[in-house]
C-alpha angles and dihedrals in degrees: 000000000000094000099055116145118251118229122192116199123192113195134136093214110091091200091059094045091050090047093050093046093053092047097044098043087049089054091054099259129130114234140194123185134198132185095208135046092208110134088011095171092054095046093051094042090056091055107025097204123198089227136014130210115205126196116211098222105061124153116254100351111043121218095259095057091040092053092046090053093054092044088054094053113093093213097046104032094094094060108101114241118204113198113218127186142138086234110119087223094062093130093053093043090050090051090049090050093047089238120167095227146344144229126195123224130267089045131182121237093245092052088051092053094040094055092049093046090049096051093041095045092232 
């Protein structure tokens, strides 16, 4: 499919990245993963995803600052950012970051697909 949607997942947990990759490729998405949010704007510019998943606990630049940086960038601010973390406070963290939505970990496959479909209007 030439028109498959692109998802970018930022998480420092390799197991989560692998799980997301398997689930999303299976669902027909293209996926790129990164374990660091350093140079977040450059990383996202190079891939131009349709949607971004952002973990809270990232080395160096945390998820909140990384999300704010994306939302402050005129080219990238329209890309939905879904905040996802095992933190109980995921909703307020997502609000602080200015994210477009949130997903608690552990998540189930259906939740992951639902939130993507919702934000991409699929």
